[in-house]
């Protein structure tokens, strides 16, 4: 099988970029041919705001380039990861015109939220979900704190909803969770074209040792990640060390906490190998997010290592973290609730060991490379079998 993977890279690399590379490597490691088409968000500052806005809604140049690649390479399937903003949804039609199935992974909530994160004023927000024109996003300047930029994104969403792009130009949407499936269906995407396809972790980092010396937070230091909740919870506790790995806009808050509280250590951003080493030395992973996470790789890595997860009782975390089995949940944005569950779990070796075993079992059952490959090939094979005049490759059967 030959797959064309399409992705627009972010200025600040993140989870979507990692998954794009990981799925390409996953296919190649199983003997398939992968062709990659990428665009770079860092080109946007070089463009006028008018040109960038127009490209966000409809970029014929990108569509022609992708169609040219499809004609030259003749892939069996074209799998999009991110088209925002410079590739644009115009690319779907260019691929469909060549008779090739289109798959789109929805890593974030862009198709129902101009900001893509369903988060505003310190809390989750669904004001734009289901609206033909997502005007609240413009009113509140949700995208880049700019009404003009928010209007461009909202125009893209409204135009393609009116054109039927989301309903007719994409054969399958890969969503990361049942929570996301329900939310996108409410936002107007066809439920029969959505398949739940969570992320995977390969290579397997291996089960770590029991015990652990500290609680661990890993992630970008943003407001929506619940950094303020995390630090306020540690101000209430004694005797529980905390290591924070990451960087971002809230770094100043973390630095100040590390200066005043000897239990808090801040490492800054670390290479993945060092992050995994920290996980192996940790007692629990803390995920205090205030927003609807996608399907965080850091949680899957924790499961693989056998690290119990303490997470906000919000969105996809309700699916990922089974209360008392592979972790525990607490009321989002509540430092007292977080401090309480951490203190209760910290000294309960028996509960931690049971959660450690169940977390590893969850990884082995659902999140290995083999599990991810089976899910992905199931989608590809179904589309090839439905495509008129096309036979699926033998390796896809």
mmCIF file of C-alpha atoms in Angstrom:
data_model
loop_
_atom_site.group_PDB
_atom_site.id
_atom_site.type_symbol
_atom_site.label_atom_id
_atom_site.label_comp_id
_atom_site.label_asym_id
_atom_site.label_seq_id
_atom_site.Cartn_x
_atom_site.Cartn_y
_atom_site.Cartn_z
ATOM 1 C CA UNK A 1 0.000 0.000 0.000
ATOM 2 C CA UNK A 2 1.106 3.545 -0.695
ATOM 3 C CA UNK A 3 -0.133 6.380 1.525
ATOM 4 C CA UNK A 4 0.311 10.117 1.035
ATOM 5 C CA UNK A 5 0.457 11.857 4.433
ATOM 6 C CA UNK A 6 -0.292 15.591 4.456
ATOM 7 C CA UNK A 7 0.522 17.915 7.338
ATOM 8 C CA UNK A 8 1.106 21.585 8.045
ATOM 9 C CA UNK A 9 3.738 21.872 10.751
ATOM 10 C CA UNK A 10 3.295 24.262 13.650
ATOM 11 C CA UNK A 11 5.676 27.071 14.536
ATOM 12 C CA UNK A 12 6.039 25.476 17.983
ATOM 13 C CA UNK A 13 6.289 21.693 17.485
ATOM 14 C CA UNK A 14 3.700 19.762 19.430
ATOM 15 C CA UNK A 15 1.815 16.502 19.707
ATOM 16 C CA UNK A 16 0.269 16.694 16.240
ATOM 17 C CA UNK A 17 3.693 16.928 14.623
ATOM 18 C CA UNK A 18 4.859 13.934 16.680
ATOM 19 C CA UNK A 19 1.850 11.821 15.665
ATOM 20 C CA UNK A 20 2.277 12.740 11.978
ATOM 21 C CA UNK A 21 5.843 11.437 12.049
ATOM 22 C CA UNK A 22 4.938 8.423 14.196
ATOM 23 C CA UNK A 23 2.172 7.186 11.901
ATOM 24 C CA UNK A 24 4.405 7.543 8.841
ATOM 25 C CA UNK A 25 7.120 5.524 10.564
ATOM 26 C CA UNK A 26 4.519 2.986 11.717
ATOM 27 C CA UNK A 27 3.405 2.335 8.127
ATOM 28 C CA UNK A 28 6.954 2.189 6.790
ATOM 29 C CA UNK A 29 8.020 -0.260 9.494
ATOM 30 C CA UNK A 30 5.259 -2.625 8.311
ATOM 31 C CA UNK A 31 6.423 -2.518 4.696
ATOM 32 C CA UNK A 32 4.196 0.181 3.203
ATOM 33 C CA UNK A 33 5.310 3.118 1.069
ATOM 34 C CA UNK A 34 4.795 6.564 2.579
ATOM 35 C CA UNK A 35 4.951 9.855 0.676
ATOM 36 C CA UNK A 36 4.886 13.049 2.753
ATOM 37 C CA UNK A 37 3.579 16.481 1.770
ATOM 38 C CA UNK A 38 4.266 19.200 4.326
ATOM 39 C CA UNK A 39 3.718 22.916 4.680
ATOM 40 C CA UNK A 40 5.203 25.221 7.310
ATOM 41 C CA UNK A 41 3.264 27.600 9.563
ATOM 42 C CA UNK A 42 6.393 29.693 9.978
ATOM 43 C CA UNK A 43 5.743 31.141 6.497
ATOM 44 C CA UNK A 44 2.674 32.985 7.761
ATOM 45 C CA UNK A 45 4.531 36.042 9.191
ATOM 46 C CA UNK A 46 6.007 36.600 5.713
ATOM 47 C CA UNK A 47 2.506 36.979 4.216
ATOM 48 C CA UNK A 48 0.118 39.914 4.294
ATOM 49 C CA UNK A 49 -2.884 39.439 6.572
ATOM 50 C CA UNK A 50 -5.238 39.575 3.578
ATOM 51 C CA UNK A 51 -3.345 36.864 1.675
ATOM 52 C CA UNK A 52 -3.112 34.663 4.767
ATOM 53 C CA UNK A 53 -6.855 35.070 5.419
ATOM 54 C CA UNK A 54 -7.682 34.123 1.848
ATOM 55 C CA UNK A 55 -5.437 31.064 1.953
ATOM 56 C CA UNK A 56 -7.095 29.964 5.195
ATOM 57 C CA UNK A 57 -10.484 29.783 3.477
ATOM 58 C CA UNK A 58 -9.345 28.444 0.100
ATOM 59 C CA UNK A 59 -5.797 27.966 -1.167
ATOM 60 C CA UNK A 60 -5.871 26.917 -4.845
ATOM 61 C CA UNK A 61 -2.065 26.863 -5.060
ATOM 62 C CA UNK A 62 -1.745 24.250 -2.312
ATOM 63 C CA UNK A 63 -4.590 22.266 -3.873
ATOM 64 C CA UNK A 64 -2.828 22.196 -7.250
ATOM 65 C CA UNK A 65 0.450 21.121 -5.645
ATOM 66 C CA UNK A 66 -1.201 18.265 -3.775
ATOM 67 C CA UNK A 67 -3.113 17.156 -6.870
ATOM 68 C CA UNK A 68 0.165 17.085 -8.779
ATOM 69 C CA UNK A 69 1.708 14.834 -6.122
ATOM 70 C CA UNK A 70 -1.328 12.531 -6.241
ATOM 71 C CA UNK A 71 -1.087 12.244 -10.038
ATOM 72 C CA UNK A 72 2.623 11.503 -9.860
ATOM 73 C CA UNK A 73 2.638 9.080 -6.926
ATOM 74 C CA UNK A 74 -0.808 7.444 -7.315
ATOM 75 C CA UNK A 75 -1.282 6.711 -3.598
ATOM 76 C CA UNK A 76 -3.991 4.336 -2.414
ATOM 77 C CA UNK A 77 -5.113 6.819 0.249
ATOM 78 C CA UNK A 78 -4.365 10.426 1.219
ATOM 79 C CA UNK A 79 -4.295 10.996 4.963
ATOM 80 C CA UNK A 80 -4.434 14.595 6.204
ATOM 81 C CA UNK A 81 -3.291 15.554 9.689
ATOM 82 C CA UNK A 82 -3.398 19.363 9.680
ATOM 83 C CA UNK A 83 -4.496 21.678 6.845
ATOM 84 C CA UNK A 84 -4.631 24.906 8.872
ATOM 85 C CA UNK A 85 -4.138 27.512 7.670
ATOM 86 C CA UNK A 86 -2.099 27.401 4.439
ATOM 87 C CA UNK A 87 -3.095 24.059 2.923
ATOM 88 C CA UNK A 88 -6.792 24.738 3.490
ATOM 89 C CA UNK A 89 -9.767 22.404 2.923
ATOM 90 C CA UNK A 90 -9.484 23.055 -0.832
ATOM 91 C CA UNK A 91 -6.987 20.184 -0.847
ATOM 92 C CA UNK A 92 -9.711 17.619 -0.122
ATOM 93 C CA UNK A 93 -11.455 18.296 -3.424
ATOM 94 C CA UNK A 94 -8.172 18.113 -5.327
ATOM 95 C CA UNK A 95 -7.592 14.604 -3.987
ATOM 96 C CA UNK A 96 -11.165 13.451 -4.506
ATOM 97 C CA UNK A 97 -10.992 14.671 -8.120
ATOM 98 C CA UNK A 98 -8.285 12.040 -8.664
ATOM 99 C CA UNK A 99 -10.492 9.295 -7.244
ATOM 100 C CA UNK A 100 -8.385 8.741 -4.110
ATOM 101 C CA UNK A 101 -9.994 8.281 -0.657
ATOM 102 C CA UNK A 102 -9.489 11.112 1.854
ATOM 103 C CA UNK A 103 -8.823 10.542 5.558
ATOM 104 C CA UNK A 104 -8.554 13.394 8.075
ATOM 105 C CA UNK A 105 -7.310 12.972 11.640
ATOM 106 C CA UNK A 106 -8.917 15.521 13.974
ATOM 107 C CA UNK A 107 -6.137 16.160 16.482
ATOM 108 C CA UNK A 108 -7.835 19.277 17.875
ATOM 109 C CA UNK A 109 -11.271 20.899 17.848
ATOM 110 C CA UNK A 110 -10.691 23.377 14.986
ATOM 111 C CA UNK A 111 -13.752 22.268 12.990
ATOM 112 C CA UNK A 112 -16.072 23.337 15.813
ATOM 113 C CA UNK A 113 -13.980 26.070 17.485
ATOM 114 C CA UNK A 114 -11.962 28.892 15.876
ATOM 115 C CA UNK A 115 -9.441 28.639 18.722
ATOM 116 C CA UNK A 116 -9.293 24.835 18.280
ATOM 117 C CA UNK A 117 -9.128 24.234 22.042
ATOM 118 C CA UNK A 118 -12.674 24.862 23.288
ATOM 119 C CA UNK A 119 -11.217 26.991 26.076
ATOM 120 C CA UNK A 120 -11.900 30.622 27.005
ATOM 121 C CA UNK A 121 -11.526 32.783 30.114
ATOM 122 C CA UNK A 122 -9.964 30.006 32.152
ATOM 123 C CA UNK A 123 -12.577 27.312 31.468
ATOM 124 C CA UNK A 124 -13.872 24.973 28.792
ATOM 125 C CA UNK A 125 -16.166 26.661 26.254
ATOM 126 C CA UNK A 126 -18.590 25.202 23.675
ATOM 127 C CA UNK A 127 -20.218 28.447 22.521
ATOM 128 C CA UNK A 128 -19.357 27.884 18.834
ATOM 129 C CA UNK A 129 -20.205 24.180 18.652
ATOM 130 C CA UNK A 130 -23.088 23.603 16.226
ATOM 131 C CA UNK A 131 -23.294 27.187 14.961
ATOM 132 C CA UNK A 132 -23.340 27.683 11.177
ATOM 133 C CA UNK A 133 -21.273 30.814 11.701
ATOM 134 C CA UNK A 134 -19.087 30.633 14.827
ATOM 135 C CA UNK A 135 -19.577 34.294 15.684
ATOM 136 C CA UNK A 136 -18.798 33.983 19.429
ATOM 137 C CA UNK A 137 -15.209 33.179 18.478
ATOM 138 C CA UNK A 138 -15.014 36.468 16.576
ATOM 139 C CA UNK A 139 -16.767 38.443 19.315
ATOM 140 C CA UNK A 140 -14.309 37.195 21.929
ATOM 141 C CA UNK A 141 -11.265 37.366 19.607
ATOM 142 C CA UNK A 142 -10.510 33.752 20.496
ATOM 143 C CA UNK A 143 -7.858 33.138 17.848
ATOM 144 C CA UNK A 144 -4.616 34.971 18.642
ATOM 145 C CA UNK A 145 -6.583 37.602 20.626
ATOM 146 C CA UNK A 146 -7.531 39.189 17.284
ATOM 147 C CA UNK A 147 -11.028 39.712 15.893
ATOM 148 C CA UNK A 148 -9.614 39.951 12.367
ATOM 149 C CA UNK A 149 -7.710 36.660 12.682
ATOM 150 C CA UNK A 150 -10.698 35.025 14.403
ATOM 151 C CA UNK A 151 -12.946 36.241 11.591
ATOM 152 C CA UNK A 152 -10.692 34.561 9.002
ATOM 153 C CA UNK A 153 -10.870 31.224 10.810
ATOM 154 C CA UNK A 154 -14.610 31.579 11.373
ATOM 155 C CA UNK A 155 -15.088 32.390 7.684
ATOM 156 C CA UNK A 156 -13.242 29.206 6.753
ATOM 157 C CA UNK A 157 -15.514 27.165 9.002
ATOM 158 C CA UNK A 158 -18.711 28.854 7.806
ATOM 159 C CA UNK A 159 -17.836 28.683 4.087
ATOM 160 C CA UNK A 160 -16.968 25.011 4.133
ATOM 161 C CA UNK A 161 -19.981 24.158 6.233
ATOM 162 C CA UNK A 162 -22.159 25.916 3.637
ATOM 163 C CA UNK A 163 -20.355 24.176 0.753
ATOM 164 C CA UNK A 164 -20.802 20.796 2.400
ATOM 165 C CA UNK A 165 -17.045 20.176 2.506
ATOM 166 C CA UNK A 166 -17.117 18.476 5.899
ATOM 167 C CA UNK A 167 -19.959 16.167 4.782
ATOM 168 C CA UNK A 168 -18.909 15.295 1.231
ATOM 169 C CA UNK A 169 -15.161 15.772 0.685
ATOM 170 C CA UNK A 170 -13.759 13.625 3.502
ATOM 171 C CA UNK A 171 -14.331 9.860 3.477
ATOM 172 C CA UNK A 172 -13.250 9.187 7.060
ATOM 173 C CA UNK A 173 -12.524 11.337 10.067
ATOM 174 C CA UNK A 174 -10.251 9.770 12.646
ATOM 175 C CA UNK A 175 -11.198 11.155 16.056
ATOM 176 C CA UNK A 176 -9.177 10.458 19.171
ATOM 177 C CA UNK A 177 -11.990 9.544 21.561
ATOM 178 C CA UNK A 178 -15.695 8.843 21.989
ATOM 179 C CA UNK A 179 -15.913 12.223 23.696
ATOM 180 C CA UNK A 180 -14.565 13.903 20.556
ATOM 181 C CA UNK A 181 -16.883 11.888 18.308
ATOM 182 C CA UNK A 182 -19.937 13.111 20.194
ATOM 183 C CA UNK A 183 -18.711 16.694 20.205
ATOM 184 C CA UNK A 184 -17.959 16.743 16.463
ATOM 185 C CA UNK A 185 -21.310 15.129 15.696
ATOM 186 C CA UNK A 186 -23.006 17.901 17.662
ATOM 187 C CA UNK A 187 -20.942 20.328 15.582
ATOM 188 C CA UNK A 188 -22.325 18.948 12.304
ATOM 189 C CA UNK A 189 -19.835 16.307 11.153
ATOM 190 C CA UNK A 190 -21.410 13.089 9.809
ATOM 191 C CA UNK A 191 -21.299 10.456 12.572
ATOM 192 C CA UNK A 192 -21.087 7.594 10.064
ATOM 193 C CA UNK A 193 -17.780 8.937 8.744
ATOM 194 C CA UNK A 194 -16.066 9.162 12.121
ATOM 195 C CA UNK A 195 -13.877 6.386 13.532
ATOM 196 C CA UNK A 196 -12.256 6.457 16.970
ATOM 197 C CA UNK A 197 -8.506 6.106 16.501
ATOM 198 C CA UNK A 198 -6.478 7.028 19.611
ATOM 199 C CA UNK A 199 -2.744 7.692 19.485
ATOM 200 C CA UNK A 200 -0.142 4.991 20.040
ATOM 201 C CA UNK A 201 3.372 4.819 21.518
ATOM 202 C CA UNK A 202 6.170 3.003 19.669
ATOM 203 C CA UNK A 203 8.780 1.917 20.549
ATOM 204 C CA UNK A 204 7.591 0.548 23.852
ATOM 205 C CA UNK A 205 9.505 2.365 26.639
ATOM 206 C CA UNK A 206 9.061 -0.683 28.888
ATOM 207 C CA UNK A 207 7.588 -1.162 32.334
ATOM 208 C CA UNK A 208 9.380 0.970 34.897
ATOM 209 C CA UNK A 209 10.291 0.044 38.486
ATOM 210 C CA UNK A 210 7.781 0.198 41.305
ATOM 211 C CA UNK A 211 7.755 3.038 43.803
ATOM 212 C CA UNK A 212 8.930 6.482 42.832
ATOM 213 C CA UNK A 213 10.471 9.573 44.344
ATOM 214 C CA UNK A 214 8.182 12.392 43.231
ATOM 215 C CA UNK A 215 4.946 13.401 41.530
ATOM 216 C CA UNK A 216 5.511 14.493 37.931
ATOM 217 C CA UNK A 217 3.986 17.041 35.576
ATOM 218 C CA UNK A 218 5.021 17.009 31.909
ATOM 219 C CA UNK A 219 3.656 19.450 29.364
ATOM 220 C CA UNK A 220 3.502 22.925 27.985
ATOM 221 C CA UNK A 221 3.149 25.508 30.737
ATOM 222 C CA UNK A 222 -0.108 27.068 29.548
ATOM 223 C CA UNK A 223 -3.158 28.294 31.423
ATOM 224 C CA UNK A 224 -5.355 25.526 29.999
ATOM 225 C CA UNK A 225 -2.938 22.877 31.296
ATOM 226 C CA UNK A 226 -3.942 23.809 34.850
ATOM 227 C CA UNK A 227 -0.531 25.016 35.997
ATOM 228 C CA UNK A 228 -2.106 27.386 38.530
ATOM 229 C CA UNK A 229 -4.178 24.533 39.991
ATOM 230 C CA UNK A 230 -1.063 22.362 40.256
ATOM 231 C CA UNK A 231 1.006 24.975 42.073
ATOM 232 C CA UNK A 232 -1.819 25.983 44.407
ATOM 233 C CA UNK A 233 -2.317 22.334 45.360
ATOM 234 C CA UNK A 234 1.374 21.995 46.270
ATOM 235 C CA UNK A 235 1.173 25.119 48.414
ATOM 236 C CA UNK A 236 -1.308 23.136 50.546
ATOM 237 C CA UNK A 237 0.866 20.025 50.971
ATOM 238 C CA UNK A 238 4.023 18.979 52.759
ATOM 239 C CA UNK A 239 6.265 16.016 52.123
ATOM 240 C CA UNK A 240 5.306 15.341 48.501
ATOM 241 C CA UNK A 241 8.045 16.332 46.017
ATOM 242 C CA UNK A 242 6.927 17.617 42.616
ATOM 243 C CA UNK A 243 8.978 17.713 39.415
ATOM 244 C CA UNK A 244 7.702 19.954 36.591
ATOM 245 C CA UNK A 245 9.015 19.298 33.074
ATOM 246 C CA UNK A 246 8.145 21.795 30.354
ATOM 247 C CA UNK A 247 8.186 25.405 29.270
ATOM 248 C CA UNK A 248 5.727 28.002 28.072
ATOM 249 C CA UNK A 249 3.868 31.204 28.964
ATOM 250 C CA UNK A 250 3.311 30.151 32.591
ATOM 251 C CA UNK A 251 7.008 29.435 33.187
ATOM 252 C CA UNK A 252 7.306 32.570 35.329
ATOM 253 C CA UNK A 253 4.687 31.172 37.691
ATOM 254 C CA UNK A 254 6.498 27.832 37.946
ATOM 255 C CA UNK A 255 9.865 29.500 38.502
ATOM 256 C CA UNK A 256 8.432 31.569 41.349
ATOM 257 C CA UNK A 257 6.889 28.467 42.936
ATOM 258 C CA UNK A 258 10.205 26.585 42.727
ATOM 259 C CA UNK A 259 11.929 29.520 44.436
ATOM 260 C CA UNK A 260 9.511 29.660 47.369
ATOM 261 C CA UNK A 261 8.650 25.966 47.778
ATOM 262 C CA UNK A 262 11.531 23.480 48.240
ATOM 263 C CA UNK A 263 9.197 20.610 47.262
ATOM 264 C CA UNK A 264 8.866 21.977 43.703
ATOM 265 C CA UNK A 265 11.569 21.315 41.083
ATOM 266 C CA UNK A 266 11.411 22.807 37.584
ATOM 267 C CA UNK A 267 13.615 21.278 34.895
ATOM 268 C CA UNK A 268 12.405 23.244 31.869
ATOM 269 C CA UNK A 269 11.895 21.413 28.578
ATOM 270 C CA UNK A 270 13.705 18.051 28.293
ATOM 271 C CA UNK A 271 14.414 15.630 25.415
ATOM 272 C CA UNK A 272 11.953 12.738 25.213
ATOM 273 C CA UNK A 273 14.501 10.212 26.513
ATOM 274 C CA UNK A 274 14.978 12.292 29.665
ATOM 275 C CA UNK A 275 11.224 12.711 30.056
ATOM 276 C CA UNK A 276 10.841 8.936 30.002
ATOM 277 C CA UNK A 277 13.625 8.639 32.600
ATOM 278 C CA UNK A 278 11.701 11.055 34.824
ATOM 279 C CA UNK A 279 8.585 8.919 34.404
ATOM 280 C CA UNK A 280 10.492 5.820 35.472
ATOM 281 C CA UNK A 281 11.587 7.624 38.647
ATOM 282 C CA UNK A 282 8.165 9.134 39.419
ATOM 283 C CA UNK A 283 5.422 7.883 41.713
ATOM 284 C CA UNK A 284 2.495 9.370 39.775
ATOM 285 C CA UNK A 285 1.805 11.652 36.799
ATOM 286 C CA UNK A 286 -0.329 14.758 37.398
ATOM 287 C CA UNK A 287 -2.556 16.009 34.542
ATOM 288 C CA UNK A 288 -4.513 18.982 35.958
ATOM 289 C CA UNK A 289 -5.880 20.269 32.620
ATOM 290 C CA UNK A 290 -8.790 22.711 32.490
ATOM 291 C CA UNK A 291 -9.474 22.146 28.800
ATOM 292 C CA UNK A 292 -10.630 19.204 26.706
ATOM 293 C CA UNK A 293 -7.395 17.392 25.948
ATOM 294 C CA UNK A 294 -7.111 15.402 22.718
ATOM 295 C CA UNK A 295 -5.483 12.059 23.572
ATOM 296 C CA UNK A 296 -2.257 13.064 25.318
ATOM 297 C CA UNK A 297 0.829 11.065 24.407
ATOM 298 C CA UNK A 298 2.269 11.774 27.860
ATOM 299 C CA UNK A 299 -0.556 9.765 29.442
ATOM 300 C CA UNK A 300 0.019 6.848 27.043
ATOM 301 C CA UNK A 301 3.744 6.919 27.850
ATOM 302 C CA UNK A 302 2.870 6.878 31.547
ATOM 303 C CA UNK A 303 0.646 3.841 31.023
ATOM 304 C CA UNK A 304 3.420 2.060 29.110
ATOM 305 C CA UNK A 305 5.854 2.655 31.988
ATOM 306 C CA UNK A 306 3.240 1.690 34.571
ATOM 307 C CA UNK A 307 2.888 5.159 36.069
ATOM 308 C CA UNK A 308 -0.511 5.903 37.684
ATOM 309 C CA UNK A 309 -2.194 9.091 36.484
ATOM 310 C CA UNK A 310 -3.956 11.746 38.577
ATOM 311 C CA UNK A 311 -6.118 13.725 36.137
ATOM 312 C CA UNK A 312 -8.896 16.282 35.963
ATOM 313 C CA UNK A 313 -12.363 14.747 35.767
ATOM 314 C CA UNK A 314 -12.967 16.409 32.420
ATOM 315 C CA UNK A 315 -13.461 15.495 28.769
ATOM 316 C CA UNK A 316 -11.361 12.664 27.425
ATOM 317 C CA UNK A 317 -9.701 12.056 30.794
ATOM 318 C CA UNK A 318 -12.913 10.354 31.875
ATOM 319 C CA UNK A 319 -12.240 7.767 29.141
ATOM 320 C CA UNK A 320 -8.500 7.446 29.647
ATOM 321 C CA UNK A 321 -8.200 7.377 33.438
ATOM 322 C CA UNK A 322 -10.383 4.744 35.083
ATOM 323 C CA UNK A 323 -11.017 5.738 38.662
ATOM 324 C CA UNK A 324 -9.060 3.507 41.020
ATOM 325 C CA UNK A 325 -7.772 1.287 38.201
ATOM 326 C CA UNK A 326 -5.003 3.105 36.293
ATOM 327 C CA UNK A 327 -5.275 6.356 38.223
ATOM 328 C CA UNK A 328 -7.673 8.712 39.951
ATOM 329 C CA UNK A 329 -9.550 11.861 38.930
ATOM 330 C CA UNK A 330 -10.329 15.106 40.732
ATOM 331 C CA UNK A 331 -12.585 18.100 40.194
ATOM 332 C CA UNK A 332 -10.924 20.333 37.534
ATOM 333 C CA UNK A 333 -9.558 23.670 38.710
ATOM 334 C CA UNK A 334 -9.821 22.693 42.397
ATOM 335 C CA UNK A 335 -6.413 22.760 44.175
ATOM 336 C CA UNK A 336 -7.882 21.366 47.396
ATOM 337 C CA UNK A 337 -9.368 18.377 45.576
ATOM 338 C CA UNK A 338 -6.048 17.714 43.805
ATOM 339 C CA UNK A 339 -4.075 17.962 47.061
ATOM 340 C CA UNK A 340 -6.471 15.561 48.755
ATOM 341 C CA UNK A 341 -6.214 12.793 46.138
ATOM 342 C CA UNK A 342 -2.419 13.138 45.886
ATOM 343 C CA UNK A 343 -1.948 12.907 49.656
ATOM 344 C CA UNK A 344 -4.270 9.895 49.900
ATOM 345 C CA UNK A 345 -2.554 8.066 47.049
ATOM 346 C CA UNK A 346 1.035 8.994 47.942
ATOM 347 C CA UNK A 347 1.235 6.668 50.931
ATOM 348 C CA UNK A 348 -0.920 3.839 49.560
ATOM 349 C CA UNK A 349 1.669 1.456 48.119
ATOM 350 C CA UNK A 350 -0.848 -1.315 47.486
ATOM 351 C CA UNK A 351 -3.145 0.942 45.445
ATOM 352 C CA UNK A 352 -0.228 2.372 43.480
ATOM 353 C CA UNK A 353 1.076 -1.103 42.630
ATOM 354 C CA UNK A 354 -2.354 -2.245 41.434
ATOM 355 C CA UNK A 355 -2.712 0.890 39.305
ATOM 356 C CA UNK A 356 0.789 0.334 37.942
ATOM 357 C CA UNK A 357 -0.154 -3.140 36.688
ATOM 358 C CA UNK A 358 -3.453 -2.008 35.214
ATOM 359 C CA UNK A 359 -1.864 0.999 33.479
ATOM 360 C CA UNK A 360 0.658 -1.282 31.776
ATOM 361 C CA UNK A 361 -2.083 -3.740 30.786
ATOM 362 C CA UNK A 362 -4.081 -0.867 29.268
ATOM 363 C CA UNK A 363 -1.083 0.136 27.166
ATOM 364 C CA UNK A 364 -0.460 -3.418 25.974
ATOM 365 C CA UNK A 365 -4.114 -3.871 24.996
ATOM 366 C CA UNK A 366 -4.764 -0.567 23.203
ATOM 367 C CA UNK A 367 -1.799 1.719 22.658
ATOM 368 C CA UNK A 368 1.094 -0.277 21.238
ATOM 369 C CA UNK A 369 2.316 0.253 17.699
ATOM 370 C CA UNK A 370 0.656 -3.004 16.631
ATOM 371 C CA UNK A 371 -2.704 -1.882 18.037
ATOM 372 C CA UNK A 372 -2.424 1.492 16.303
ATOM 373 C CA UNK A 373 -1.441 -0.191 13.038
ATOM 374 C CA UNK A 374 -4.437 -2.544 13.116
ATOM 375 C CA UNK A 375 -6.838 0.351 13.655
ATOM 376 C CA UNK A 376 -5.290 2.445 10.895
ATOM 377 C CA UNK A 377 -5.187 -0.377 8.362
ATOM 378 C CA UNK A 378 -8.776 -1.263 9.153
ATOM 379 C CA UNK A 379 -9.811 2.234 8.047
ATOM 380 C CA UNK A 380 -7.623 2.232 4.937
ATOM 381 C CA UNK A 381 -8.727 -1.240 3.849
ATOM 382 C CA UNK A 382 -12.418 -0.430 4.238
ATOM 383 C CA UNK A 383 -12.047 2.669 2.062
ATOM 384 C CA UNK A 384 -10.133 0.796 -0.631
ATOM 385 C CA UNK A 385 -12.756 -1.921 -0.737
ATOM 386 C CA UNK A 386 -15.450 0.715 -1.221
ATOM 387 C CA UNK A 387 -13.559 2.680 -3.894
ATOM 388 C CA UNK A 388 -14.917 1.935 -7.378
ATOM 389 C CA UNK A 389 -12.427 0.246 -9.664
ATOM 390 C CA UNK A 390 -9.692 0.035 -7.021
ATOM 391 C CA UNK A 391 -8.385 -3.084 -5.318
ATOM 392 C CA UNK A 392 -6.736 -2.900 -1.901
ATOM 393 C CA UNK A 393 -3.101 -3.887 -1.836
ATOM 394 C CA UNK A 394 -2.454 -7.451 -0.713
ATOM 395 C CA UNK A 395 -0.618 -6.220 2.391
ATOM 396 C CA UNK A 396 -3.744 -4.341 3.484
ATOM 397 C CA UNK A 397 -6.021 -7.372 3.451
#
